[in-house]
Coordinates of C-alpha atoms in Angstrom, one line a residue:
Q1 CA 165.1 -156.4 -22.0
D2 CA 161.6 -157.1 -20.8
R3 CA 160.3 -157.4 -24.4
F4 CA 158.6 -160.8 -23.9
D5 CA 156.9 -163.0 -21.4
L6 CA 157.3 -166.3 -23.3
I7 CA 159.1 -167.8 -26.2
A8 CA 157.2 -170.9 -27.2
T9 CA 159.8 -172.7 -29.2
G10 CA 162.8 -175.0 -28.2
H11 CA 165.8 -173.3 -26.7
S12 CA 168.9 -175.2 -25.6
I13 CA 169.2 -174.8 -21.8
T14 CA 172.6 -173.4 -21.0
P15 CA 174.1 -171.9 -17.9
T16 CA 174.7 -168.5 -19.7
R17 CA 171.1 -168.3 -21.0
A18 CA 169.8 -169.3 -17.4
Q19 CA 171.3 -166.0 -16.0
V20 CA 168.9 -164.0 -18.0
V21 CA 165.8 -166.1 -18.6
D22 CA 164.0 -168.9 -16.9
F23 CA 163.3 -172.1 -18.7
T24 CA 160.1 -174.3 -18.5
N25 CA 160.7 -177.9 -17.9
P26 CA 162.5 -179.5 -20.9
H27 CA 159.9 -180.6 -23.5
Y28 CA 162.3 -182.4 -26.0
C29 CA 166.0 -183.5 -26.4
T30 CA 168.1 -183.6 -29.7
F31 CA 171.7 -183.3 -30.8
S32 CA 173.5 -180.7 -32.9
V33 CA 174.8 -182.6 -35.8
I34 CA 177.2 -182.1 -38.7
V35 CA 175.7 -181.7 -42.1
S36 CA 177.9 -181.9 -45.3
K37 CA 178.0 -182.9 -49.0
A38 CA 178.8 -186.4 -49.6
S39 CA 182.5 -186.1 -49.7
G40 CA 182.6 -183.5 -46.9
P41 CA 183.3 -183.9 -43.2
K42 CA 181.3 -186.4 -41.2
T43 CA 182.8 -186.5 -37.9
L44 CA 184.3 -184.0 -35.3
D45 CA 187.9 -185.1 -36.4
D46 CA 187.0 -184.5 -39.9
L47 CA 186.1 -180.8 -39.1
K48 CA 189.9 -180.1 -38.6
G49 CA 191.1 -177.6 -41.0
K50 CA 187.4 -176.9 -42.4
V51 CA 185.1 -174.1 -42.6
V52 CA 181.8 -174.5 -40.5
V53 CA 178.7 -172.4 -40.7
V54 CA 176.1 -172.1 -37.9
P55 CA 173.1 -169.7 -37.5
I56 CA 173.8 -166.8 -35.3
G57 CA 172.1 -166.8 -31.8
T58 CA 172.5 -170.5 -31.6
D59 CA 174.9 -172.2 -29.0
Y60 CA 176.6 -174.1 -31.8
F61 CA 179.1 -171.5 -32.2
E62 CA 180.3 -171.9 -28.7
Q63 CA 180.3 -175.7 -29.0
L64 CA 182.4 -175.5 -32.0
K65 CA 184.9 -173.0 -30.7
K66 CA 185.8 -175.7 -28.1
I67 CA 186.9 -178.0 -30.8
Q68 CA 190.5 -177.6 -31.6
G69 CA 191.7 -177.5 -35.4
I70 CA 188.5 -176.0 -37.0
K71 CA 189.7 -173.6 -39.5
E72 CA 186.9 -171.1 -39.1
V73 CA 183.3 -170.9 -37.6
R74 CA 181.2 -168.7 -39.6
T75 CA 177.9 -167.3 -38.6
V76 CA 174.8 -166.4 -40.9
P77 CA 171.4 -164.9 -40.0
N78 CA 169.4 -168.2 -40.1
E79 CA 169.3 -172.0 -40.9
S80 CA 168.3 -171.4 -44.5
D81 CA 171.2 -169.2 -45.1
A82 CA 173.5 -171.9 -43.4
L83 CA 172.0 -174.6 -45.7
Q84 CA 172.7 -172.3 -48.8
T85 CA 176.2 -171.6 -47.7
L86 CA 177.0 -175.2 -47.6
L87 CA 175.3 -175.8 -50.9
A88 CA 177.2 -173.1 -52.6
N89 CA 180.5 -174.5 -51.3
R90 CA 181.2 -171.5 -49.2
A91 CA 181.5 -173.8 -46.2
D92 CA 182.6 -177.4 -45.7
A93 CA 180.0 -178.3 -43.1
W94 CA 176.9 -176.8 -41.4
V95 CA 176.2 -177.8 -37.8
T96 CA 172.5 -177.6 -36.8
D97 CA 169.7 -179.2 -34.8
G98 CA 169.2 -182.9 -35.7
F99 CA 165.6 -182.5 -36.7
I100 CA 166.4 -179.6 -38.9
A101 CA 169.2 -181.6 -40.5
Q102 CA 166.9 -184.6 -41.3
E103 CA 164.4 -182.3 -42.9
A104 CA 167.0 -180.6 -45.0
V105 CA 168.4 -183.9 -46.2
Q106 CA 165.1 -185.0 -47.2
A107 CA 164.3 -181.7 -49.1
Q108 CA 167.7 -181.5 -50.8
K109 CA 168.1 -185.1 -51.9
K110 CA 169.3 -183.9 -55.4
H111 CA 172.3 -182.1 -53.7
G112 CA 173.5 -185.3 -51.9
I113 CA 173.9 -183.8 -48.4
A114 CA 174.1 -186.1 -45.5
V115 CA 173.9 -186.0 -41.7
G116 CA 177.1 -186.9 -39.9
S117 CA 178.0 -187.3 -36.2
P118 CA 176.5 -185.7 -33.3
V119 CA 178.4 -182.7 -31.9
H120 CA 176.5 -181.9 -28.7
K121 CA 173.4 -183.0 -26.8
Q122 CA 170.7 -180.3 -26.4
V123 CA 167.9 -180.3 -23.8
N124 CA 165.4 -177.8 -24.9
A125 CA 162.7 -175.9 -23.1
M126 CA 160.6 -172.8 -23.7
V127 CA 161.8 -169.5 -22.4
V128 CA 160.0 -167.4 -19.8
A129 CA 161.0 -164.0 -18.7
K130 CA 163.2 -164.1 -15.7
G131 CA 161.3 -164.3 -12.3
N132 CA 157.9 -165.0 -13.9
A133 CA 157.2 -167.9 -11.7
A134 CA 153.5 -168.0 -12.5
L135 CA 153.8 -168.3 -16.3
K136 CA 156.5 -171.0 -15.8
G137 CA 154.4 -172.9 -13.4
F138 CA 151.6 -172.8 -15.8
F139 CA 153.5 -174.2 -18.7
D140 CA 155.2 -176.7 -16.6
Q141 CA 151.9 -178.1 -15.3
K142 CA 150.5 -178.2 -18.8
L143 CA 153.5 -180.1 -20.0
N144 CA 153.1 -182.5 -17.0
D145 CA 149.4 -183.1 -17.8
L146 CA 150.2 -183.9 -21.5
L147 CA 152.9 -186.4 -20.3
A148 CA 150.5 -187.9 -17.6
D149 CA 147.6 -188.5 -20.1
G150 CA 149.8 -189.9 -22.9
T151 CA 149.1 -187.0 -25.4
Y152 CA 152.9 -186.1 -25.4
T153 CA 154.0 -189.8 -26.1
T154 CA 151.3 -190.1 -29.0
L155 CA 152.3 -186.9 -30.7
S156 CA 156.0 -187.7 -30.4
N157 CA 155.6 -191.1 -31.9
K158 CA 153.3 -189.7 -34.5
Y159 CA 155.6 -187.0 -35.8
F160 CA 159.1 -188.4 -34.9
S161 CA 158.6 -192.1 -34.6
K162 CA 160.2 -192.0 -31.2
D163 CA 159.9 -190.4 -27.8
I164 CA 162.0 -187.1 -28.1
R165 CA 162.1 -186.5 -24.5

């Protein structure tokens, strides 16, 4: 819709999205994971017959629709709403980014939520307006520079205790 030049956050690279935007080189990888209460579903098989909540606009909805036996996949406006839906027992599980899940588990210890199995590997990059090769090239080069001089690895280890590429 020509409303932006760059979205500087992580977006999962998918063929559908690549039809309408360009992606910079990937800057991190993660997995979508299952989050549930202690007695809730932890594996993909456990999701059969269950209600799962995901934020709208993520690719989790499409991932989950491919898994047979899930009772319902509900969407909510954002990650916070998805977490609250799980905590209020309006869903059996929440599927989200692994990094978001880890933070939620730490912040909600009193509620006893836990991270279950991975659902899908995500390769993430920034989004550039389709055809803006100069801007894409600029950010690709800056990422390459950070990788070459070790800055990326240093920051990754500092904040995630591992290389998230």
